PDB file of N, CA and C in Angstrom:
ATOM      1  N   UNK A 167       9.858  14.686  -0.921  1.00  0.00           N
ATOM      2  CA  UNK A 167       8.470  14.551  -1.344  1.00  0.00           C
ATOM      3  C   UNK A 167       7.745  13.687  -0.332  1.00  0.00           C
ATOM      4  N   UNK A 168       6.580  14.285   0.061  1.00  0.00           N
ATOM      5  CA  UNK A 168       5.945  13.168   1.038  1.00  0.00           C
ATOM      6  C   UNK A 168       5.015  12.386   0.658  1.00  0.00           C
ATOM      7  N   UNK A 169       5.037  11.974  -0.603  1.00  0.00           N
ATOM      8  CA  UNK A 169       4.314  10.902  -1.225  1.00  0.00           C
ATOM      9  C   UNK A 169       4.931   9.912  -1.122  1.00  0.00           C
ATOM     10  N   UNK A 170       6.056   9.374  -1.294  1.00  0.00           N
ATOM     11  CA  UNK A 170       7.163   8.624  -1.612  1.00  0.00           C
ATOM     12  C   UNK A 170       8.253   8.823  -0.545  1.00  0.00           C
ATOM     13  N   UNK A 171       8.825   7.591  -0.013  1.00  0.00           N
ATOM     14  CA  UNK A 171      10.251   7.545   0.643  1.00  0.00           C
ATOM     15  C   UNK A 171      11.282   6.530   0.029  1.00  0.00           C
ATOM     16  N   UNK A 172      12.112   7.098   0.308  1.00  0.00           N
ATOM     17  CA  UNK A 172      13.141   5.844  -0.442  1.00  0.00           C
ATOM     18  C   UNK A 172      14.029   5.610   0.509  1.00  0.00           C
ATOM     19  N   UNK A 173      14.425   4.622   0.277  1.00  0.00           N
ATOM     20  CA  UNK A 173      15.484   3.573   0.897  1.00  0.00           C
ATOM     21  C   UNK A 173      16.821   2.762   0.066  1.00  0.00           C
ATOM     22  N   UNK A 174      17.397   2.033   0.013  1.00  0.00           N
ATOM     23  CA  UNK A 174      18.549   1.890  -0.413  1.00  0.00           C
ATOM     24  C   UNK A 174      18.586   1.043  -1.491  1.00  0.00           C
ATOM     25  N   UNK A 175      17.258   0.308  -1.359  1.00  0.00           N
ATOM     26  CA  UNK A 175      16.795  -0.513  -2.688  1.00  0.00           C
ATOM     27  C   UNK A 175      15.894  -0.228  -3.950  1.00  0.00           C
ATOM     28  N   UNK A 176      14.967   1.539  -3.261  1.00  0.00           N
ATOM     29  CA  UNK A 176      13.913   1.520  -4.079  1.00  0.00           C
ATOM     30  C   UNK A 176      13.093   3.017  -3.184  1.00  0.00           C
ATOM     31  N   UNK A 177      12.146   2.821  -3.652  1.00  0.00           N
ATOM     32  CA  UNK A 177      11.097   3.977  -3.001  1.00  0.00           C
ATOM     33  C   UNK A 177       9.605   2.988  -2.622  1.00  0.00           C
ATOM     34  N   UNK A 178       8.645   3.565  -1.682  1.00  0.00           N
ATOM     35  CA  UNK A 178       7.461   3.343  -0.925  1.00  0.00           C
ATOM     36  C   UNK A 178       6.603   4.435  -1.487  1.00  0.00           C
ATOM     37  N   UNK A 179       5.993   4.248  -2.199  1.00  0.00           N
ATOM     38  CA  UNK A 179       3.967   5.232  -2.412  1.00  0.00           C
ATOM     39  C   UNK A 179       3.631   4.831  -1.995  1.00  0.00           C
ATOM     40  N   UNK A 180       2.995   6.169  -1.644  1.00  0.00           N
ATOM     41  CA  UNK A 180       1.464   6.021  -0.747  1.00  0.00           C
ATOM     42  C   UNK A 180       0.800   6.486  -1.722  1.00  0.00           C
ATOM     43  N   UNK A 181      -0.507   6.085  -2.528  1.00  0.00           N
ATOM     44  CA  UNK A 181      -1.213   5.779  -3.266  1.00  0.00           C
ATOM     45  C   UNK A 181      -2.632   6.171  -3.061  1.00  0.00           C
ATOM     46  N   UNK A 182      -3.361   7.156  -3.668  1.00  0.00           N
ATOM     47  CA  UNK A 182      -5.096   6.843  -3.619  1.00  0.00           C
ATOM     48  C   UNK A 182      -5.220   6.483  -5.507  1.00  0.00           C
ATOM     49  N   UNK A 183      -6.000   5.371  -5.595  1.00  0.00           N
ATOM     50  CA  UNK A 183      -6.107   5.169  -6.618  1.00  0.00           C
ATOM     51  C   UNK A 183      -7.810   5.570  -6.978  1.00  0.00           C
ATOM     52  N   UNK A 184      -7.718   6.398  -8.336  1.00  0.00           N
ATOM     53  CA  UNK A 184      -9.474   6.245  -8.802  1.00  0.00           C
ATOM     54  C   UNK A 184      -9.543   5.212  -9.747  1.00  0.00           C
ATOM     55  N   UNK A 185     -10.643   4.308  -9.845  1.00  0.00           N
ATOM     56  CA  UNK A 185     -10.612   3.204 -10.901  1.00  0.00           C
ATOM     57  C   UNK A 185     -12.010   3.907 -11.803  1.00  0.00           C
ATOM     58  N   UNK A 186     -11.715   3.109 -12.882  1.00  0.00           N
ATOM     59  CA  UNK A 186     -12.887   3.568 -13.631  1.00  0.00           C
ATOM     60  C   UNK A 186     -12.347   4.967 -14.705  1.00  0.00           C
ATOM     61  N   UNK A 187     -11.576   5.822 -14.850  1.00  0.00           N
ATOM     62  CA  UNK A 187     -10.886   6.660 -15.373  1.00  0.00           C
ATOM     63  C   UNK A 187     -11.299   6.878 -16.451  1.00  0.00           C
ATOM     64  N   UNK A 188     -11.803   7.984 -17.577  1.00  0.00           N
ATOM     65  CA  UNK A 188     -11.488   7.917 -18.675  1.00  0.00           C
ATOM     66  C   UNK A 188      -9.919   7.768 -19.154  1.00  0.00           C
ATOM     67  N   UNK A 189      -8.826   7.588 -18.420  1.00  0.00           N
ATOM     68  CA  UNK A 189      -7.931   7.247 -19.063  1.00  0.00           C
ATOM     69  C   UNK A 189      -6.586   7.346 -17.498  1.00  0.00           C
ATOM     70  N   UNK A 190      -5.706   6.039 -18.027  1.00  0.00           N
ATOM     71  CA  UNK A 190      -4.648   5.971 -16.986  1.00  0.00           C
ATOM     72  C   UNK A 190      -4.232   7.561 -16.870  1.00  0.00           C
ATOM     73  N   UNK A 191      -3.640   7.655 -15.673  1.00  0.00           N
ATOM     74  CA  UNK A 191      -3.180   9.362 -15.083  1.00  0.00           C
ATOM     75  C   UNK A 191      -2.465   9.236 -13.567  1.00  0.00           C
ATOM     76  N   UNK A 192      -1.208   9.908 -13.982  1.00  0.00           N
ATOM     77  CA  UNK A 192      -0.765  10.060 -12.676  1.00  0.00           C
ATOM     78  C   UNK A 192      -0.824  11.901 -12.110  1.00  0.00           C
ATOM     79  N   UNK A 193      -1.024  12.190 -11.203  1.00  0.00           N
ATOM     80  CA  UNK A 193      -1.574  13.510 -10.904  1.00  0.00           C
ATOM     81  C   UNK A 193      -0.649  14.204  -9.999  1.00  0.00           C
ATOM     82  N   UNK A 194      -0.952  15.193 -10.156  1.00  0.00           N
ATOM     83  CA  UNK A 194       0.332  16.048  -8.712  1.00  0.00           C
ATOM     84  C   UNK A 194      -0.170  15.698  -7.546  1.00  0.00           C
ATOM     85  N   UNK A 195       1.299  15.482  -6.614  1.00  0.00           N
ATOM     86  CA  UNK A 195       1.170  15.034  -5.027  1.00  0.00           C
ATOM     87  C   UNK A 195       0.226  15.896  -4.509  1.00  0.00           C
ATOM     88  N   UNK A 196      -0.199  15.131  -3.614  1.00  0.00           N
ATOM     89  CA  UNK A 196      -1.004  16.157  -2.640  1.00  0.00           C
ATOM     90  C   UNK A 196      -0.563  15.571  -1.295  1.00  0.00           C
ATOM     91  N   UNK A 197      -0.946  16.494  -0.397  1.00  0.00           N
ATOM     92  CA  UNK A 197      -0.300  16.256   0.745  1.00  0.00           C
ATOM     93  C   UNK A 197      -0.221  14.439   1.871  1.00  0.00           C
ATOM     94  N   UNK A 198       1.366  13.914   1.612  1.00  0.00           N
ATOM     95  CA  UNK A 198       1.197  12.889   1.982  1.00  0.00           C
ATOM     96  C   UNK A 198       1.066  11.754   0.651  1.00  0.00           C
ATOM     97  N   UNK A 199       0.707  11.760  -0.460  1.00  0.00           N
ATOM     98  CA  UNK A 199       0.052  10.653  -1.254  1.00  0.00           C
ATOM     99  C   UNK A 199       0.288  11.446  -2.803  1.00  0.00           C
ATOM    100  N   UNK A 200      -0.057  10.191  -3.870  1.00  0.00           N
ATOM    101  CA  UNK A 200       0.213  10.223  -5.195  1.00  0.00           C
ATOM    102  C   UNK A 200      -1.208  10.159  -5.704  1.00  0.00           C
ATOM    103  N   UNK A 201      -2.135  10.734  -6.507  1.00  0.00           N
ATOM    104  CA  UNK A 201      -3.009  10.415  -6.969  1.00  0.00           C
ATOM    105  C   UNK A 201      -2.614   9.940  -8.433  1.00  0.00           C
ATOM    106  N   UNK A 202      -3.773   8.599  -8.621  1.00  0.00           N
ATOM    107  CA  UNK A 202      -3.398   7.953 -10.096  1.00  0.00           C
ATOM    108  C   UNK A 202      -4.914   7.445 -10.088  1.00  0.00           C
ATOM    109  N   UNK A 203      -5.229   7.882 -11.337  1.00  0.00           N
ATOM    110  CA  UNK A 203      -6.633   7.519 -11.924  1.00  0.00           C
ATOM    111  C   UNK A 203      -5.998   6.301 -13.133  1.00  0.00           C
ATOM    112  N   UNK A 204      -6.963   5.200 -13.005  1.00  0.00           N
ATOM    113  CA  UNK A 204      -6.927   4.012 -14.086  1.00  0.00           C
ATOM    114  C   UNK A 204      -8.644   3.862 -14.603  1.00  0.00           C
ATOM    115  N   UNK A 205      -7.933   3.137 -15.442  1.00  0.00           N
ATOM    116  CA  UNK A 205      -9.257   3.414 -16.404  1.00  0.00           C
ATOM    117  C   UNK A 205     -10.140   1.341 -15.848  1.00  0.00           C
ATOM    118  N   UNK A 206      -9.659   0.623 -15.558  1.00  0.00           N
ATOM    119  CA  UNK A 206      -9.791  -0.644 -14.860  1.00  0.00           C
ATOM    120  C   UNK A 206     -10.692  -0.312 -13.646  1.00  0.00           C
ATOM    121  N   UNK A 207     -11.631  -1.404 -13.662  1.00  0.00           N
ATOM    122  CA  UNK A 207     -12.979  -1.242 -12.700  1.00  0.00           C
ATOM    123  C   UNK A 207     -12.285  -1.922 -11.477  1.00  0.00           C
ATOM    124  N   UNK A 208     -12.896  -1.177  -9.951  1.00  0.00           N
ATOM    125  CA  UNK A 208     -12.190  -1.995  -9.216  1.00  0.00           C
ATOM    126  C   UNK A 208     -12.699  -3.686  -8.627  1.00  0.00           C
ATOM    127  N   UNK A 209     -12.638  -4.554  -9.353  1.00  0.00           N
ATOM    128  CA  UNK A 209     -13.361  -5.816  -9.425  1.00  0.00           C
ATOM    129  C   UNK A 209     -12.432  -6.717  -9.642  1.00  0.00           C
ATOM    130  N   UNK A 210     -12.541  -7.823  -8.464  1.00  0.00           N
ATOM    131  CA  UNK A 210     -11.370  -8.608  -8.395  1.00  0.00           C
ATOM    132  C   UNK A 210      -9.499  -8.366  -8.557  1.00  0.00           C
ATOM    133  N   UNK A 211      -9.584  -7.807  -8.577  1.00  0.00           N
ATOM    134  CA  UNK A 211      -8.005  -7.496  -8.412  1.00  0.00           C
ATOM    135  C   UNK A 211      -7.761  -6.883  -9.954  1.00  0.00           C
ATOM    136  N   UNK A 212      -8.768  -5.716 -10.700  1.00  0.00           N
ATOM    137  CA  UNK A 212      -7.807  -5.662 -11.397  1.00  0.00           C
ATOM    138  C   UNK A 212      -7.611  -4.605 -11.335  1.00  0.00           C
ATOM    139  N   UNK A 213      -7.834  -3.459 -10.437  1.00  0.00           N
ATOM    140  CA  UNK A 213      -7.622  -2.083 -10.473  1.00  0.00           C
ATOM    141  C   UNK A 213      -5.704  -2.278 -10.238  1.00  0.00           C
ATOM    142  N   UNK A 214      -5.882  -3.290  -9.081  1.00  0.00           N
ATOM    143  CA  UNK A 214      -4.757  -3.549  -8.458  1.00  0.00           C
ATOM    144  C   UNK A 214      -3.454  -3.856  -9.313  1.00  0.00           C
ATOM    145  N   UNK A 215      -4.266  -5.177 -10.141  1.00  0.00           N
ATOM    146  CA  UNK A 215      -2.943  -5.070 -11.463  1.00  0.00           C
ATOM    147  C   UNK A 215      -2.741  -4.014 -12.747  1.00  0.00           C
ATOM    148  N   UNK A 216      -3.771  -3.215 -12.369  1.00  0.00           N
ATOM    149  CA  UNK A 216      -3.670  -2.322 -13.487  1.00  0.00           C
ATOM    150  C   UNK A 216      -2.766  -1.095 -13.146  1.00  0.00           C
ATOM    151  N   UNK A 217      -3.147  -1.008 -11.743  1.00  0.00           N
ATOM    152  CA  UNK A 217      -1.928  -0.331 -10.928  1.00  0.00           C
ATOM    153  C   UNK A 217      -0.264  -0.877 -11.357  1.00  0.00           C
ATOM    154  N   UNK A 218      -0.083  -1.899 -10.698  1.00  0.00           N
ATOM    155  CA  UNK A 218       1.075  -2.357 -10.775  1.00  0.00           C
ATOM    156  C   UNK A 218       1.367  -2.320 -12.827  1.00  0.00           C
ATOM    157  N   UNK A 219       1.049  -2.943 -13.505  1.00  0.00           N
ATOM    158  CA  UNK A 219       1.588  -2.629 -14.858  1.00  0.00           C
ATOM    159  C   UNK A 219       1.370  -1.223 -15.454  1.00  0.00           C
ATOM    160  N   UNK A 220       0.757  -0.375 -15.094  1.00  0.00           N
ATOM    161  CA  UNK A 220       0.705   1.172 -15.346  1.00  0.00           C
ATOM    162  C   UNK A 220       2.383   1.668 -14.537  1.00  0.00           C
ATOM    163  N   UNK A 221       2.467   1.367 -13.723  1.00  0.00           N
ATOM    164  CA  UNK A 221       3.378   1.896 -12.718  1.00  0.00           C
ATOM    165  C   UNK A 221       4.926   1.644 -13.541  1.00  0.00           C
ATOM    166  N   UNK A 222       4.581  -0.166 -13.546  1.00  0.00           N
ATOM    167  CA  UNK A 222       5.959  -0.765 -13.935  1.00  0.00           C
ATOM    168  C   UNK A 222       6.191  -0.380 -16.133  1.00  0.00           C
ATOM    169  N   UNK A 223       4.618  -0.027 -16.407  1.00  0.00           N
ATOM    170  CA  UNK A 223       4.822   0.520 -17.854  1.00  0.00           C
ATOM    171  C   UNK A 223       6.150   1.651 -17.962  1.00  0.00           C
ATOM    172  N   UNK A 224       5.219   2.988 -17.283  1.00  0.00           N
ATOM    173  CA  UNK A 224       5.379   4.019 -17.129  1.00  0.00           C
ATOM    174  C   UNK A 224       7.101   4.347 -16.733  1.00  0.00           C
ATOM    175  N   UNK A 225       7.804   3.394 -15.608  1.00  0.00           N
ATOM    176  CA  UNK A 225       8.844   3.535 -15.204  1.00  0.00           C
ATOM    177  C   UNK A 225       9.972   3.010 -15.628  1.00  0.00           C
ATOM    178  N   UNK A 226       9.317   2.130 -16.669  1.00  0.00           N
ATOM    179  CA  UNK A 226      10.473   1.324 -17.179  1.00  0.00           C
ATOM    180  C   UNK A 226      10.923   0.309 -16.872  1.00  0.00           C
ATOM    181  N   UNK A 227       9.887  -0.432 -16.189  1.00  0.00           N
ATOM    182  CA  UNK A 227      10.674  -1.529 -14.653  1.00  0.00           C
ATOM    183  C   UNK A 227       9.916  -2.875 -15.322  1.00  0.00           C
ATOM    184  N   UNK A 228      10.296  -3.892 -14.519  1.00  0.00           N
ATOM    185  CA  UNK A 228       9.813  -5.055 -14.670  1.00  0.00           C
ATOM    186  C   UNK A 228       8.508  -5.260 -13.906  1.00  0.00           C
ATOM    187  N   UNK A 229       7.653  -6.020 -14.058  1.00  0.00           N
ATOM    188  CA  UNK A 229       6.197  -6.064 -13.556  1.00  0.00           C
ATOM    189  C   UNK A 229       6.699  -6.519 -11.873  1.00  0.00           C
ATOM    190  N   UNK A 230       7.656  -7.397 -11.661  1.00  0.00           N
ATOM    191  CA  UNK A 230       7.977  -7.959 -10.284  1.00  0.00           C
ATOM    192  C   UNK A 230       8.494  -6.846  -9.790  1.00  0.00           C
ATOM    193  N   UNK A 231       9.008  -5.716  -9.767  1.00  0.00           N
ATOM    194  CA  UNK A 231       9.738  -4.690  -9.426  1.00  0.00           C
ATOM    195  C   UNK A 231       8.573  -3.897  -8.709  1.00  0.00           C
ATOM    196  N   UNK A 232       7.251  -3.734  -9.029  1.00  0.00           N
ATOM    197  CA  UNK A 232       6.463  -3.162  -8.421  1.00  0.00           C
ATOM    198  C   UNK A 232       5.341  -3.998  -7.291  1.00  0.00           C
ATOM    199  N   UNK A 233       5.176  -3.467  -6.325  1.00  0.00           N
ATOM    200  CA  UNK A 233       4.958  -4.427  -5.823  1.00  0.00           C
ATOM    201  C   UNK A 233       3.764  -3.988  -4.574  1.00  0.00           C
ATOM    202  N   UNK A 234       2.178  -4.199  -4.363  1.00  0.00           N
ATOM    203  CA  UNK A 234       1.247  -3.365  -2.950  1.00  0.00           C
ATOM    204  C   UNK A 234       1.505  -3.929  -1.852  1.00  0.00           C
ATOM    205  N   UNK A 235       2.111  -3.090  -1.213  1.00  0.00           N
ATOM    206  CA  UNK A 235       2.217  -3.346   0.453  1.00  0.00           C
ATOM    207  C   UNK A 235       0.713  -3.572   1.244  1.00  0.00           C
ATOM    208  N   UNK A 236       0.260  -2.837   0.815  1.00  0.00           N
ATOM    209  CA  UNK A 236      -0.919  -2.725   1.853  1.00  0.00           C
ATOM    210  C   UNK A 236      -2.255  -2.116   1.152  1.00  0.00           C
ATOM    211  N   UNK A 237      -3.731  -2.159   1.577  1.00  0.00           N
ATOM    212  CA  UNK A 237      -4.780  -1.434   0.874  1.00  0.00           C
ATOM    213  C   UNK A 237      -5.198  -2.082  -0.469  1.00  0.00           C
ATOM    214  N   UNK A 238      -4.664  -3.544  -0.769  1.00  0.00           N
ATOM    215  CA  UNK A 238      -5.453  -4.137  -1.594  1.00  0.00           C
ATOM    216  C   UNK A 238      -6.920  -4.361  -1.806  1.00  0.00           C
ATOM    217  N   UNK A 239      -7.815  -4.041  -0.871  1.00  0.00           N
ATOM    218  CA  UNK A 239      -9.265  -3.340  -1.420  1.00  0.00           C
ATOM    219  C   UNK A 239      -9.797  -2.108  -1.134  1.00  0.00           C
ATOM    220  N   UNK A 240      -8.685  -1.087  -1.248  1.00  0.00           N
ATOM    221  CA  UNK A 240      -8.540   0.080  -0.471  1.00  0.00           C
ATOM    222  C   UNK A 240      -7.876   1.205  -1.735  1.00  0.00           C
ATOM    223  N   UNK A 241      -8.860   2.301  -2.039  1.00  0.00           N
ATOM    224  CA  UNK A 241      -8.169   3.219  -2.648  1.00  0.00           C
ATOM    225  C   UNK A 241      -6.860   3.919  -2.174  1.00  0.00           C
ATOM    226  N   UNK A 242      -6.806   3.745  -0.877  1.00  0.00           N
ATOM    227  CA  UNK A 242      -5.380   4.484  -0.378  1.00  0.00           C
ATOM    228  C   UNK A 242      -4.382   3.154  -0.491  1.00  0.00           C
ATOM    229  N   UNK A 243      -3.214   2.844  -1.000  1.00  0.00           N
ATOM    230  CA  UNK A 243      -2.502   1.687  -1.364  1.00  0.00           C
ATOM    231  C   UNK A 243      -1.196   2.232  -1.293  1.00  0.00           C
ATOM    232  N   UNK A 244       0.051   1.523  -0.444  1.00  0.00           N
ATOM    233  CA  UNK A 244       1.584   1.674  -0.402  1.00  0.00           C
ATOM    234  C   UNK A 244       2.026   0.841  -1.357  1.00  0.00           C
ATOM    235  N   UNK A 245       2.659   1.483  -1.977  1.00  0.00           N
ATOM    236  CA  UNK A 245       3.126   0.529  -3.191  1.00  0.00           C
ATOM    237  C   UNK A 245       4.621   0.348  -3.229  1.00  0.00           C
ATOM    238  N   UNK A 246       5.002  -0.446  -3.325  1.00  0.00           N
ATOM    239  CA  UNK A 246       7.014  -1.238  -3.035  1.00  0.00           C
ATOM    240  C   UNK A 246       7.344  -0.878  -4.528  1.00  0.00           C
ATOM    241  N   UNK A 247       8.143  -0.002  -5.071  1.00  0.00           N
ATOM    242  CA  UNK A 247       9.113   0.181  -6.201  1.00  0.00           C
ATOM    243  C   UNK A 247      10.466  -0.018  -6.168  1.00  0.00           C
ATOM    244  N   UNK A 248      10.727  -0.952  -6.676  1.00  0.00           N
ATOM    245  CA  UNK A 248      12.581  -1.527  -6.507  1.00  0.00           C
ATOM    246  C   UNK A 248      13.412  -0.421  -7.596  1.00  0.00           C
ATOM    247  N   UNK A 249      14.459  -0.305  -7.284  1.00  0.00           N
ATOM    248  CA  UNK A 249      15.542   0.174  -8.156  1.00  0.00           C
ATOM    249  C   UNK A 249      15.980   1.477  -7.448  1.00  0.00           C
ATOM    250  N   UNK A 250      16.576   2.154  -8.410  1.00  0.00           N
ATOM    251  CA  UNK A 250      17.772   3.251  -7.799  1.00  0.00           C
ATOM    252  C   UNK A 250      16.712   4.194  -7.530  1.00  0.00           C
ATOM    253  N   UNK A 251      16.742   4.491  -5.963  1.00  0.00           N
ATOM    254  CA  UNK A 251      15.872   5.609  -5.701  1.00  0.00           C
ATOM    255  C   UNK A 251      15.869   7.059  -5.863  1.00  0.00           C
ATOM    256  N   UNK A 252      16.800   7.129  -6.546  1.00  0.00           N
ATOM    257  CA  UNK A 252      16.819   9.047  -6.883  1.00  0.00           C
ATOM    258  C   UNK A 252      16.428   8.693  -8.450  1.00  0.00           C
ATOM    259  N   UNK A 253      16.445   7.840  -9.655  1.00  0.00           N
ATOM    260  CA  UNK A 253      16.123   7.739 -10.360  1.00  0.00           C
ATOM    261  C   UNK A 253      14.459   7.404 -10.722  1.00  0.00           C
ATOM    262  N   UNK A 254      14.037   6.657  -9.812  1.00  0.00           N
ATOM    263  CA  UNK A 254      12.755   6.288  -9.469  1.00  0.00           C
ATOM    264  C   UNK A 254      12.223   7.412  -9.099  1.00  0.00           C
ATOM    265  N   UNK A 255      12.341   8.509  -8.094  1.00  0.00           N
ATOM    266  CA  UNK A 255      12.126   9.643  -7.918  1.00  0.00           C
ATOM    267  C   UNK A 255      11.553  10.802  -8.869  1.00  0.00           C
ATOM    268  N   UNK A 256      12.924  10.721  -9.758  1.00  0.00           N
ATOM    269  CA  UNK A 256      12.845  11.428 -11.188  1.00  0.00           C
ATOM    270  C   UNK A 256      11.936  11.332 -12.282  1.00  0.00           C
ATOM    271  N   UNK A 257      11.789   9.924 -12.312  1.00  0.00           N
ATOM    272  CA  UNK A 257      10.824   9.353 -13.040  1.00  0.00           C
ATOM    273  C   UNK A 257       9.440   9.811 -12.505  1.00  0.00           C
ATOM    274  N   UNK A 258       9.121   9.301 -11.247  1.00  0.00           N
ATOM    275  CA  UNK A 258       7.548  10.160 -10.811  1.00  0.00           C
ATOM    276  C   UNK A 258       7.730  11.288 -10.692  1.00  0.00           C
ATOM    277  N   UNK A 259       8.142  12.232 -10.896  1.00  0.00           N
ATOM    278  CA  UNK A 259       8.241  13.646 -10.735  1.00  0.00           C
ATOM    279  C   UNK A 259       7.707  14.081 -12.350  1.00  0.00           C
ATOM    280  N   UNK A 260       8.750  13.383 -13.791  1.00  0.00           N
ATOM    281  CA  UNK A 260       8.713  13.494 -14.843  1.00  0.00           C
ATOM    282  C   UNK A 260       7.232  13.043 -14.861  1.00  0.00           C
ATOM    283  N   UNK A 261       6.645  11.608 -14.637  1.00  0.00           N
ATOM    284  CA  UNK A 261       5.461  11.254 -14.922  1.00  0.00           C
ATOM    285  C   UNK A 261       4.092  11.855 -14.381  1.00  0.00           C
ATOM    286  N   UNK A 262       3.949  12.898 -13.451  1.00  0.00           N
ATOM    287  CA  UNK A 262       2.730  13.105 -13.183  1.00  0.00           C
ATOM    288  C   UNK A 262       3.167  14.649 -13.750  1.00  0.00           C
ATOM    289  N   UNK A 263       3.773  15.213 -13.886  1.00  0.00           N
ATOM    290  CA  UNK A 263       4.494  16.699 -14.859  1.00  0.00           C
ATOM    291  C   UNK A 263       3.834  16.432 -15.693  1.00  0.00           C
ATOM    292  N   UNK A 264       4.184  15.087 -16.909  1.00  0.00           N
ATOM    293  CA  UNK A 264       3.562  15.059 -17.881  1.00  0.00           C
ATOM    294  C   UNK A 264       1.847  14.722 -17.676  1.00  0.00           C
ATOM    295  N   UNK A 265       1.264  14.198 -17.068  1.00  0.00           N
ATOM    296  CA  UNK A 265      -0.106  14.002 -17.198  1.00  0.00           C
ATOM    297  C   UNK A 265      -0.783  15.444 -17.051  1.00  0.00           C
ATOM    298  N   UNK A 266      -1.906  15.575 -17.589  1.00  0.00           N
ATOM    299  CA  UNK A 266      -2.469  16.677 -17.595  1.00  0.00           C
ATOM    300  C   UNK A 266      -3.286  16.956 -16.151  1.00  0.00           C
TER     301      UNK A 266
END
């Protein structure tokens, strides 16, 4: 998938986030990147944490487990996910399947 790479600890998104959402959503890849709509305005950092606890909700993970590399005032955002990377995988595959 070229949204996501993984490595031996975890997986890397690449991220465009929409803020403002009628409702959290993770969306099918598109080329390169993950689209995820939040319903959080982007103002002061909270699109950003709304990112990270949507993410770490959704996956099952601990809030420290998720983590923005880069694009903190930037809709395009790499995001650090710790844990078993073929499971982490599975999980975003399952989670934007299910969003409409």
């Amino acid at each position: 998938m070229d949204a996501w790479h993984a490595d031996a600890n975890g997986i890397t998104i690449s991220v465009r986030v929409t803020p403002r959402a009628s409702r959290d959503a993770v969306l099918e890849p598109k080329a390169g990147w993950l689209p995820i709509r939040l319903r959080a305005p982007p103002v002061e950092g909270a699109a950003n944490e709304a990112l990270s606890r949507f993410l770490a909700g959704a996956l099952d993970l601990a809030r420290r487990d998720v983590t923005i590399l880069s694009g903190e005032t930037a809709r395009m955002k790499r995001v650090r996910i710790a844990g078993d990377p073929e499971q982490l995988a599975q999980a975003l595959e399952r989670l934007y399947r299910a969003s409409p």
